[in-house]
Amino acid sequence: MRLTRTLLPVMKESPADAQIISHKLMLRAGLVRQTAAGIYAWLPLGLRVLRNIERIVREEQDRAGAIELLMPTLQSADLWRESGRYDAYGPEMLRIRDRHEREMLFGPTNEEMVTAIFRDAARSYRDLPRILYHIQWKFRDEVRPRFGVMRGREFLMKDAYSFDMDEAGARHSYNRMFVAYLNTFARMGLRAIPMQADTGPIGGDLSHEFIVLAETGESEVFYHANWERPAALRHVDFDDVAGLRSIVSGYTADYAATDEKRDAAREAGAGDALRQSRGVEVGHIFYFGTKYSSAMGLKVQAKDGSEVVPQMGSYGIGVSRLVGAIIEASHDDAGIVWPDAVAPYAVGLVNMRADDAACATAADDLYARLRTAGVETLYDDRDERGGAKFATMDLIGLPWQMVVGPKGLAKGVVELKRRATGERHELAVDDAVARIAQA
Ligand code: P5A
């Protein structure tokens, strides 16, 4: 993409209303614009990051055996009356009336809707187990939307729902999502710590939050020093019940807890290995048994002909929140440092001297070659000074920068800079293209 053809409104100064670094950088780097309190438009660069995160989430859900569908954002109040949550949910629910005065709402979550869909579709044990998920916008009328997309009112969530014949099956589904989440966050370059959590308005008796450590996070966390090790990606057989159980128990053995459980953390004897930090909740999983299935009359026939009320769980990932969380975890004084897997473009191509015809021709040629090699490239072809272009590239944080200048050209080389480390190398043009194409 040529920078002169896209919409990339970068800002030198931080907007006054942004308090935390990820919010400041998202506005300065032209990723999002607020359109109302807690509601954001995704500009082209931000949308590319959001789509990359979605893709990783989707791939890992599919790998774990979950099945994608798409449910609407608007729901009927009657659906929520079936579970009893319509009155219980309170002012966080955005309630709407249509032209016939029918009561509707903008969905804050989908337990009711998916239970109704499954109730109409599933007849017997042959239809279970199933994990259904979608990636869809949610609305929660938070009292204090803040920190940009980290606590928005409208936000993108991946929500999955599991249906099993018995508790053992439901725990296996829970473990599938638990391990899928470890892999999902590791692929994004994040260390996310699973912590036992309260279930709040979703209900149930088993729950974990996945927390990314960041000083500006909203949750105070206590954890075992072992969690500071980087997470390894796993090749997992998701159908292996005992194997998954042992992975999960291995991960939950090292102590981790949120604020309220601080004293329990001390008592658990974490001792010198106990660390304290703040963190951002990027995922939350719940096992709640028959809470929704029994309230909403979901029943299926067992093998022996008896009727069984399926056991359920639900599993959320804050897809739009992750954009902020990744920036919190990966930035420096000059701007964002995108992990390769989620970066909006792999490389930023900079023509240092827009006024030099030979440089412009060489940069145009490199842009064509990178595109032919299938490398996602943002080409800064603006009529601007080199210094301003370098500042923009550092701010928007693409993993590689390729710089074309008159001195290098005379020698037949371009400069390749790795954003994360600042390392620079001069490479022959062919080698530079090949180097990036391999990365
Ligand atoms: C699990 C899936 C649920 O809603 N029902 C369906 C369950 N869980 S949750 O913890 O309430 O939300 C799941 C994740 O969504 C993100 N999130 C938010 N992101 C941005 N702004 C918000 N206001 C917001 N609220 C929740 C979090 O990442 C959370 O873990």
Short mmCIF file of C-alpha atoms and ligand atoms in Angstrom, two decimals:
data_model
loop_
_atom_site.label_atom_id
_atom_site.label_comp_id
_atom_site.label_asym_id
_atom_site.label_seq_id
_atom_site.Cartn_x
_atom_site.Cartn_y
_atom_site.Cartn_z
CA MET A 1 0.00 0.00 0.00
CA ARG A 2 1.24 3.46 -0.87
CA LEU A 3 1.04 5.79 2.10
CA THR A 4 -0.24 8.56 -0.20
CA ARG A 5 -3.29 6.43 -1.09
CA THR A 6 -4.34 5.15 2.34
CA LEU A 7 -5.83 6.94 5.35
CA LEU A 8 -3.16 7.21 8.02
CA PRO A 9 -3.70 10.28 10.20
CA VAL A 10 -0.63 10.14 12.48
CA MET A 11 -0.21 12.69 15.28
CA LYS A 12 2.98 14.06 16.81
CA GLU A 13 1.45 14.86 20.19
CA SER A 14 -0.55 12.64 22.51
CA PRO A 15 -4.21 13.63 22.75
CA ALA A 16 -4.97 15.02 26.22
CA ASP A 17 -7.79 12.58 26.99
CA ALA A 18 -5.65 9.45 26.56
CA GLN A 19 -4.22 8.24 29.89
CA ILE A 20 -2.40 5.01 29.11
CA ILE A 21 0.34 4.37 26.59
CA SER A 22 -1.59 1.97 24.35
CA HIS A 23 -4.48 4.42 23.99
CA LYS A 24 -2.08 7.28 23.22
CA LEU A 25 -0.19 5.23 20.65
CA MET A 26 -3.36 3.90 19.01
CA LEU A 27 -4.57 7.45 18.44
CA ARG A 28 -1.16 8.81 17.41
CA ALA A 29 -0.50 5.94 14.99
CA GLY A 30 -3.89 6.42 13.32
CA LEU A 31 -5.29 3.00 14.27
CA VAL A 32 -8.64 4.15 15.66
CA ARG A 33 -10.78 7.24 16.18
CA GLN A 34 -13.38 7.64 18.90
CA THR A 35 -16.84 8.35 17.47
CA ALA A 36 -18.76 8.43 20.79
CA ALA A 37 -17.84 7.59 24.41
CA GLY A 38 -16.34 4.09 24.39
CA ILE A 39 -17.11 3.58 20.68
CA TYR A 40 -14.36 3.52 18.06
CA ALA A 41 -13.98 3.49 14.30
CA TRP A 42 -11.18 1.21 13.09
CA LEU A 43 -9.05 3.07 10.55
CA PRO A 44 -7.29 1.06 7.81
CA LEU A 45 -4.08 0.34 9.76
CA GLY A 46 -5.93 -0.62 12.96
CA LEU A 47 -8.35 -2.80 11.04
CA ARG A 48 -5.46 -4.83 9.61
CA VAL A 49 -4.21 -5.57 13.14
CA LEU A 50 -7.72 -6.45 14.31
CA ARG A 51 -8.13 -8.84 11.36
CA ASN A 52 -4.78 -10.51 12.10
CA ILE A 53 -5.78 -11.09 15.71
CA GLU A 54 -9.15 -12.45 14.58
CA ARG A 55 -7.41 -14.82 12.17
CA ILE A 56 -5.15 -16.26 14.89
CA VAL A 57 -8.09 -16.63 17.27
CA ARG A 58 -10.14 -18.36 14.55
CA GLU A 59 -7.33 -20.75 13.57
CA GLU A 60 -6.78 -21.82 17.17
CA GLN A 61 -10.52 -22.25 17.83
CA ASP A 62 -10.81 -24.41 14.72
CA ARG A 63 -7.75 -26.43 15.72
CA ALA A 64 -9.28 -27.12 19.14
CA GLY A 65 -12.41 -28.49 17.48
CA ALA A 66 -14.75 -25.49 17.87
CA ILE A 67 -17.20 -24.74 15.03
CA GLU A 68 -17.81 -21.20 13.76
CA LEU A 69 -21.22 -19.64 13.26
CA LEU A 70 -22.40 -16.03 13.34
CA MET A 71 -25.15 -14.76 15.60
CA PRO A 72 -26.61 -11.24 15.35
CA THR A 73 -25.76 -8.27 17.57
CA LEU A 74 -29.44 -7.47 18.28
CA GLN A 75 -31.42 -9.84 20.47
CA SER A 76 -34.96 -9.97 21.77
CA ALA A 77 -35.70 -9.26 25.43
CA ASP A 78 -37.94 -12.33 25.56
CA LEU A 79 -34.94 -14.58 24.98
CA TRP A 80 -33.29 -13.11 28.06
CA ARG A 81 -36.48 -13.44 30.09
CA GLU A 82 -36.20 -17.21 29.58
CA SER A 83 -32.95 -17.33 31.56
CA GLY A 84 -34.04 -14.66 34.03
CA ARG A 85 -31.12 -12.42 33.12
CA TYR A 86 -33.15 -9.65 31.44
CA ASP A 87 -34.00 -7.98 34.72
CA ALA A 88 -30.84 -9.12 36.50
CA TYR A 89 -28.37 -7.62 34.00
CA GLY A 90 -28.92 -3.99 35.00
CA PRO A 91 -27.87 -0.73 33.33
CA GLU A 92 -24.91 -2.27 31.48
CA MET A 93 -27.41 -3.68 29.01
CA LEU A 94 -28.34 -1.34 26.15
CA ARG A 95 -32.11 -1.75 25.78
CA ILE A 96 -33.81 -0.76 22.53
CA ARG A 97 -37.41 -0.68 21.22
CA ASP A 98 -38.23 -1.35 17.59
CA ARG A 99 -41.07 0.39 15.66
CA HIS A 100 -43.61 -2.11 17.02
CA GLU A 101 -42.52 -1.30 20.57
CA ARG A 102 -40.95 -4.74 20.86
CA GLU A 103 -38.19 -4.86 23.44
CA MET A 104 -34.77 -5.60 22.03
CA LEU A 105 -31.21 -5.28 23.27
CA PHE A 106 -27.68 -5.01 21.87
CA GLY A 107 -26.10 -8.28 22.99
CA PRO A 108 -23.49 -8.05 25.80
CA THR A 109 -22.91 -11.84 25.44
CA ASN A 110 -24.72 -14.78 23.79
CA GLU A 111 -25.36 -17.60 26.29
CA GLU A 112 -29.14 -17.31 25.85
CA MET A 113 -29.11 -17.07 22.06
CA VAL A 114 -26.77 -19.99 21.50
CA THR A 115 -28.71 -22.14 23.98
CA ALA A 116 -31.94 -21.42 22.05
CA ILE A 117 -30.28 -22.22 18.72
CA PHE A 118 -28.84 -25.47 20.05
CA ARG A 119 -32.16 -26.37 21.70
CA ASP A 120 -33.90 -26.18 18.31
CA ALA A 121 -31.16 -28.12 16.49
CA ALA A 122 -29.98 -30.87 18.86
CA ARG A 123 -32.07 -33.98 19.45
CA SER A 124 -29.83 -36.70 20.89
CA TYR A 125 -26.41 -37.67 22.21
CA ARG A 126 -25.25 -37.85 18.57
CA ASP A 127 -25.43 -34.05 18.39
CA LEU A 128 -23.01 -33.67 21.32
CA PRO A 129 -20.36 -32.73 22.27
CA ARG A 130 -20.19 -29.45 20.35
CA ILE A 131 -18.32 -26.19 20.85
CA LEU A 132 -19.84 -23.32 18.85
CA TYR A 133 -18.19 -19.91 18.52
CA HIS A 134 -18.50 -16.61 16.77
CA ILE A 135 -16.55 -13.38 16.54
CA GLN A 136 -19.04 -10.57 16.90
CA TRP A 137 -19.46 -7.04 18.30
CA LYS A 138 -20.84 -6.70 21.80
CA PHE A 139 -22.20 -3.72 23.68
CA ARG A 140 -21.89 -3.11 27.41
CA ASP A 141 -22.88 0.30 28.69
CA GLU A 142 -19.91 0.53 31.05
CA VAL A 143 -20.20 3.31 33.68
CA ARG A 144 -16.69 4.47 32.94
CA PRO A 145 -15.50 3.49 29.47
CA ARG A 146 -11.79 4.30 29.45
CA PHE A 147 -8.36 3.41 28.16
CA GLY A 148 -9.60 3.40 24.56
CA VAL A 149 -10.42 -0.04 23.17
CA MET A 150 -9.33 -1.70 26.43
CA ARG A 151 -12.60 -0.85 28.16
CA GLY A 152 -14.93 0.20 25.41
CA ARG A 153 -18.69 0.09 25.30
CA GLU A 154 -18.77 -1.51 21.85
CA PHE A 155 -16.06 -4.17 21.52
CA LEU A 156 -15.24 -7.25 19.48
CA MET A 157 -15.34 -10.58 21.32
CA LYS A 158 -14.74 -14.17 20.36
CA ASP A 159 -17.27 -16.13 22.37
CA ALA A 160 -17.50 -19.90 22.35
CA TYR A 161 -20.09 -22.14 24.02
CA SER A 162 -19.74 -25.83 24.82
CA PHE A 163 -22.47 -28.49 25.11
CA ASP A 164 -21.68 -31.87 26.68
CA MET A 165 -23.62 -34.91 27.90
CA ASP A 166 -21.94 -35.01 31.32
CA GLU A 167 -19.57 -33.19 33.62
CA ALA A 168 -16.48 -35.13 32.53
CA GLY A 169 -17.19 -34.15 28.93
CA ALA A 170 -17.73 -30.52 29.93
CA ARG A 171 -14.40 -30.44 31.75
CA HIS A 172 -12.70 -31.76 28.64
CA SER A 173 -14.31 -28.99 26.58
CA TYR A 174 -13.10 -26.50 29.19
CA ASN A 175 -9.59 -27.91 28.88
CA ARG A 176 -9.74 -27.67 25.06
CA MET A 177 -10.43 -23.96 25.33
CA PHE A 178 -7.86 -23.50 28.11
CA VAL A 179 -5.07 -24.95 25.96
CA ALA A 180 -6.34 -23.21 22.81
CA TYR A 181 -6.06 -19.92 24.71
CA LEU A 182 -2.46 -20.60 25.79
CA ASN A 183 -1.55 -21.17 22.14
CA THR A 184 -3.60 -18.23 20.86
CA PHE A 185 -1.90 -15.69 23.12
CA ALA A 186 1.58 -17.22 22.62
CA ARG A 187 1.18 -16.81 18.84
CA MET A 188 0.55 -13.10 19.41
CA GLY A 189 3.82 -12.80 21.32
CA LEU A 190 2.00 -12.51 24.66
CA ARG A 191 2.57 -14.20 27.99
CA ALA A 192 -0.97 -14.67 29.34
CA ILE A 193 -1.30 -16.13 32.83
CA PRO A 194 -4.42 -18.20 33.61
CA MET A 195 -5.84 -17.30 37.03
CA GLN A 196 -8.73 -18.80 38.94
CA ALA A 197 -11.48 -16.23 38.84
CA ASP A 198 -14.92 -15.27 40.08
CA THR A 199 -17.75 -16.02 37.70
CA GLY A 200 -19.76 -12.78 38.14
CA PRO A 201 -22.96 -12.40 36.07
CA ILE A 202 -22.09 -15.35 33.78
CA GLY A 203 -22.41 -17.76 36.73
CA GLY A 204 -20.93 -21.19 37.44
CA ASP A 205 -18.28 -22.64 39.72
CA LEU A 206 -15.12 -22.98 37.63
CA SER A 207 -13.52 -20.08 35.84
CA HIS A 208 -10.14 -18.76 34.70
CA GLU A 209 -9.11 -15.31 33.56
CA PHE A 210 -6.16 -14.99 31.20
CA ILE A 211 -4.07 -11.99 32.22
CA VAL A 212 -1.34 -10.23 30.25
CA LEU A 213 1.13 -8.50 32.55
CA ALA A 214 1.24 -4.73 32.05
CA GLU A 215 1.90 -1.99 34.61
CA THR A 216 -1.18 -0.09 33.43
CA GLY A 217 -3.52 -3.10 33.73
CA GLU A 218 -6.73 -2.87 35.70
CA SER A 219 -6.27 -6.05 37.73
CA GLU A 220 -3.66 -6.45 40.45
CA VAL A 221 -2.06 -9.87 40.14
CA PHE A 222 0.14 -12.16 42.23
CA TYR A 223 1.95 -14.97 40.52
CA HIS A 224 4.76 -17.48 40.77
CA ALA A 225 8.05 -16.39 39.17
CA ASN A 226 7.81 -19.40 36.86
CA TRP A 227 5.19 -17.49 34.90
CA GLU A 228 7.88 -15.09 33.67
CA ARG A 229 9.19 -17.82 31.37
CA PRO A 230 7.99 -17.40 27.83
CA ALA A 231 5.15 -19.77 26.90
CA ALA A 232 6.00 -22.49 24.44
CA LEU A 233 3.63 -23.26 21.57
CA ARG A 234 2.16 -26.70 21.80
CA HIS A 235 1.30 -29.32 19.24
CA VAL A 236 -1.64 -30.84 20.99
CA ASP A 237 -4.00 -33.70 20.34
CA PHE A 238 -7.21 -31.99 21.47
CA ASP A 239 -9.09 -35.31 21.58
CA ASP A 240 -6.67 -36.75 24.16
CA VAL A 241 -8.63 -36.32 27.40
CA ALA A 242 -5.87 -37.32 29.84
CA GLY A 243 -3.20 -35.44 27.87
CA LEU A 244 -5.14 -32.17 27.95
CA ARG A 245 -5.94 -32.63 31.63
CA SER A 246 -2.27 -32.94 32.46
CA ILE A 247 -1.31 -29.87 30.42
CA VAL A 248 -3.93 -27.82 32.25
CA SER A 249 -2.96 -29.09 35.69
CA GLY A 250 0.70 -28.40 34.87
CA TYR A 251 -0.19 -24.80 34.10
CA THR A 252 -2.42 -24.29 37.11
CA ALA A 253 0.13 -25.71 39.57
CA ASP A 254 2.17 -22.49 39.59
CA TYR A 255 0.42 -20.00 41.77
CA ALA A 256 -1.44 -17.07 40.23
CA ALA A 257 -4.23 -14.96 41.70
CA THR A 258 -5.93 -11.62 41.43
CA ASP A 259 -6.15 -9.00 44.14
CA GLU A 260 -8.78 -10.50 46.45
CA LYS A 261 -6.83 -13.72 46.66
CA ARG A 262 -3.54 -12.07 47.62
CA ASP A 263 -3.45 -13.57 51.09
CA ALA A 264 -4.26 -16.98 49.76
CA ALA A 265 -1.28 -16.55 47.43
CA ARG A 266 0.98 -15.87 50.40
CA GLU A 267 -0.43 -18.85 52.27
CA ALA A 268 0.05 -21.08 49.26
CA GLY A 269 3.73 -20.68 50.08
CA ALA A 270 4.86 -19.04 46.88
CA GLY A 271 7.33 -17.29 49.21
CA ASP A 272 10.33 -15.71 47.48
CA ALA A 273 8.96 -16.73 44.13
CA LEU A 274 5.85 -14.58 44.61
CA ARG A 275 5.69 -11.67 42.19
CA GLN A 276 3.26 -8.79 42.11
CA SER A 277 2.23 -6.82 39.05
CA ARG A 278 -0.77 -5.46 37.23
CA GLY A 279 -2.42 -7.06 34.26
CA VAL A 280 -5.02 -6.87 31.51
CA GLU A 281 -7.70 -9.56 31.23
CA VAL A 282 -7.65 -10.71 27.61
CA GLY A 283 -9.72 -13.87 28.05
CA HIS A 284 -12.15 -15.44 30.48
CA ILE A 285 -13.53 -18.99 30.51
CA PHE A 286 -16.44 -20.42 32.50
CA TYR A 287 -17.93 -23.81 33.32
CA PHE A 288 -21.47 -23.34 34.59
CA GLY A 289 -23.11 -26.75 34.25
CA THR A 290 -26.84 -26.62 33.47
CA LYS A 291 -27.50 -23.00 34.48
CA TYR A 292 -28.79 -21.97 31.03
CA SER A 293 -29.76 -25.35 29.63
CA SER A 294 -32.13 -26.15 32.50
CA ALA A 295 -33.61 -22.62 32.67
CA MET A 296 -34.26 -22.65 28.92
CA GLY A 297 -35.49 -26.23 28.54
CA LEU A 298 -32.59 -27.65 26.52
CA LYS A 299 -32.79 -31.45 26.68
CA VAL A 300 -31.44 -34.25 24.50
CA GLN A 301 -32.02 -37.98 24.41
CA ALA A 302 -29.25 -40.20 25.84
CA LYS A 303 -28.21 -43.55 24.35
CA ASP A 304 -30.45 -45.42 26.83
CA GLY A 305 -33.46 -43.30 25.84
CA SER A 306 -33.47 -41.11 28.95
CA GLU A 307 -33.49 -37.29 28.79
CA VAL A 308 -30.32 -35.39 29.63
CA VAL A 309 -29.86 -31.65 30.28
CA PRO A 310 -26.54 -30.73 28.64
CA GLN A 311 -23.63 -29.31 30.62
CA MET A 312 -22.37 -26.00 29.32
CA GLY A 313 -19.44 -23.59 29.47
CA SER A 314 -18.60 -20.29 27.77
CA TYR A 315 -15.25 -18.94 26.67
CA GLY A 316 -14.46 -15.32 25.78
CA ILE A 317 -11.53 -13.50 24.20
CA GLY A 318 -11.42 -9.71 24.00
CA VAL A 319 -10.38 -9.40 20.36
CA SER A 320 -10.43 -5.59 20.17
CA ARG A 321 -9.00 -5.28 23.70
CA LEU A 322 -6.06 -7.41 22.56
CA VAL A 323 -4.92 -4.66 20.18
CA GLY A 324 -4.40 -2.41 23.21
CA ALA A 325 -2.98 -5.21 25.37
CA ILE A 326 -0.36 -6.11 22.76
CA ILE A 327 0.75 -2.47 22.56
CA GLU A 328 0.94 -2.25 26.36
CA ALA A 329 3.24 -5.28 26.28
CA SER A 330 5.26 -4.22 23.22
CA HIS A 331 6.29 -0.59 22.71
CA ASP A 332 9.20 1.77 23.35
CA ASP A 333 9.75 5.54 23.53
CA ALA A 334 9.46 5.91 19.76
CA GLY A 335 6.20 4.01 19.36
CA ILE A 336 4.60 0.62 18.83
CA VAL A 337 6.69 -2.54 18.25
CA TRP A 338 4.29 -5.03 16.59
CA PRO A 339 5.00 -8.74 17.00
CA ASP A 340 5.34 -10.17 13.46
CA ALA A 341 2.17 -12.26 13.71
CA VAL A 342 -0.18 -9.30 14.16
CA ALA A 343 1.70 -6.47 12.40
CA PRO A 344 -0.45 -4.51 9.91
CA TYR A 345 2.33 -4.77 7.29
CA ALA A 346 5.54 -6.80 7.40
CA VAL A 347 7.73 -3.98 6.13
CA GLY A 348 7.73 -0.22 5.75
CA LEU A 349 9.56 0.96 2.65
CA VAL A 350 11.05 4.43 2.99
CA ASN A 351 12.33 6.56 0.20
CA MET A 352 14.66 8.89 2.12
CA ARG A 353 14.90 11.44 -0.67
CA ALA A 354 11.61 12.12 -2.42
CA ASP A 355 13.33 14.87 -4.45
CA ASP A 356 15.90 12.47 -5.95
CA ALA A 357 14.64 10.88 -9.17
CA ALA A 358 17.01 7.88 -8.96
CA CYS A 359 15.87 7.16 -5.37
CA ALA A 360 12.21 7.41 -6.36
CA THR A 361 12.68 5.01 -9.27
CA ALA A 362 14.62 2.54 -7.11
CA ALA A 363 12.00 2.70 -4.35
CA ASP A 364 9.14 2.19 -6.84
CA ASP A 365 11.01 -0.81 -8.22
CA LEU A 366 11.58 -2.27 -4.73
CA TYR A 367 7.90 -1.80 -3.92
CA ALA A 368 6.96 -3.79 -7.03
CA ARG A 369 9.45 -6.54 -6.16
CA LEU A 370 8.26 -6.85 -2.56
CA ARG A 371 4.68 -7.12 -3.79
CA THR A 372 5.64 -9.77 -6.32
CA ALA A 373 7.36 -11.70 -3.51
CA GLY A 374 4.08 -11.58 -1.56
CA VAL A 375 5.43 -9.29 1.18
CA GLU A 376 2.85 -6.97 2.75
CA THR A 377 4.45 -3.57 2.32
CA LEU A 378 3.57 -0.04 3.36
CA TYR A 379 5.43 2.29 1.02
CA ASP A 380 6.08 5.78 2.37
CA ASP A 381 6.08 7.61 -0.96
CA ARG A 382 5.19 10.97 0.57
CA ASP A 383 6.99 14.15 -0.39
CA GLU A 384 8.45 14.53 3.12
CA ARG A 385 11.84 14.70 4.79
CA GLY A 386 13.56 11.43 5.68
CA GLY A 387 13.45 12.30 9.40
CA ALA A 388 9.67 12.66 9.41
CA LYS A 389 9.29 9.33 7.59
CA PHE A 390 11.56 7.51 10.06
CA ALA A 391 9.56 8.93 12.98
CA THR A 392 6.31 7.74 11.38
CA MET A 393 7.74 4.26 10.75
CA ASP A 394 8.95 3.94 14.35
CA LEU A 395 5.58 5.17 15.63
CA ILE A 396 3.48 2.71 13.63
CA GLY A 397 5.85 -0.11 14.57
CA LEU A 398 6.12 -2.34 11.47
CA PRO A 399 8.63 -5.16 12.19
CA TRP A 400 11.00 -4.21 9.35
CA GLN A 401 11.99 -0.94 7.71
CA MET A 402 13.68 -0.84 4.32
CA VAL A 403 15.38 2.44 3.53
CA VAL A 404 16.40 3.63 0.09
CA GLY A 405 18.88 6.53 -0.01
CA PRO A 406 21.32 8.04 -2.54
CA LYS A 407 24.53 6.85 -0.80
CA GLY A 408 23.37 3.26 -0.59
CA LEU A 409 22.06 3.26 -4.12
CA ALA A 410 25.48 4.31 -5.41
CA LYS A 411 26.80 1.09 -3.79
CA GLY A 412 23.79 -1.00 -4.87
CA VAL A 413 22.52 -1.49 -1.29
CA VAL A 414 19.52 -0.63 0.85
CA GLU A 415 19.32 -0.50 4.62
CA LEU A 416 17.21 -2.99 6.52
CA LYS A 417 16.22 -2.12 10.09
CA ARG A 418 14.58 -4.44 12.61
CA ARG A 419 12.15 -2.30 14.61
CA ALA A 420 12.32 -4.37 17.82
CA THR A 421 16.10 -4.25 18.25
CA GLY A 422 17.10 -1.24 16.15
CA GLU A 423 19.65 -3.43 14.36
CA ARG A 424 20.52 -2.17 10.88
CA HIS A 425 22.14 -3.97 8.00
CA GLU A 426 23.12 -2.89 4.54
CA LEU A 427 22.10 -5.49 2.01
CA ALA A 428 22.17 -5.79 -1.75
CA VAL A 429 18.69 -5.11 -3.11
CA ASP A 430 18.06 -8.76 -4.07
CA ASP A 431 19.24 -10.01 -0.68
CA ALA A 432 17.06 -7.51 1.18
CA VAL A 433 13.92 -8.62 -0.67
CA ALA A 434 14.80 -12.29 -0.11
CA ARG A 435 15.55 -11.66 3.59
CA ILE A 436 12.10 -10.12 4.18
CA ALA A 437 10.28 -12.66 2.03
CA GLN A 438 11.69 -15.44 4.26
CA ALA A 439 10.84 -13.72 7.57
C1 P5A B 1 -17.51 -15.71 28.00
C2 P5A B 1 -17.90 -15.65 26.55
C3 P5A B 1 -18.19 -13.46 28.91
O1 P5A B 1 -18.89 -12.57 28.47
N1 P5A B 1 -19.73 -15.01 27.86
C4 P5A B 1 -19.35 -15.34 26.52
C5 P5A B 1 -18.58 -14.93 28.71
N2 P5A B 1 -17.03 -13.24 29.58
S1 P5A B 1 -16.42 -11.79 29.92
O2 P5A B 1 -15.30 -12.01 30.78
O3 P5A B 1 -17.42 -10.92 30.43
O4 P5A B 1 -15.90 -11.18 28.56
C6 P5A B 1 -14.95 -11.90 27.78
C7 P5A B 1 -13.79 -11.01 27.40
O5 P5A B 1 -14.25 -9.86 26.69
C8 P5A B 1 -13.39 -8.77 26.93
N3 P5A B 1 -14.18 -7.61 27.40
C9 P5A B 1 -14.02 -6.35 26.96
N4 P5A B 1 -13.21 -5.83 26.03
C10 P5A B 1 -13.28 -4.50 25.79
N5 P5A B 1 -14.13 -3.67 26.43
C11 P5A B 1 -14.98 -4.16 27.38
N6 P5A B 1 -15.84 -3.34 27.99
C12 P5A B 1 -14.95 -5.56 27.67
N7 P5A B 1 -15.63 -6.37 28.52
C13 P5A B 1 -15.15 -7.61 28.35
C14 P5A B 1 -12.38 -9.20 27.98
O6 P5A B 1 -11.16 -9.56 27.36
C15 P5A B 1 -13.04 -10.43 28.58
O7 P5A B 1 -12.08 -11.35 29.07
#
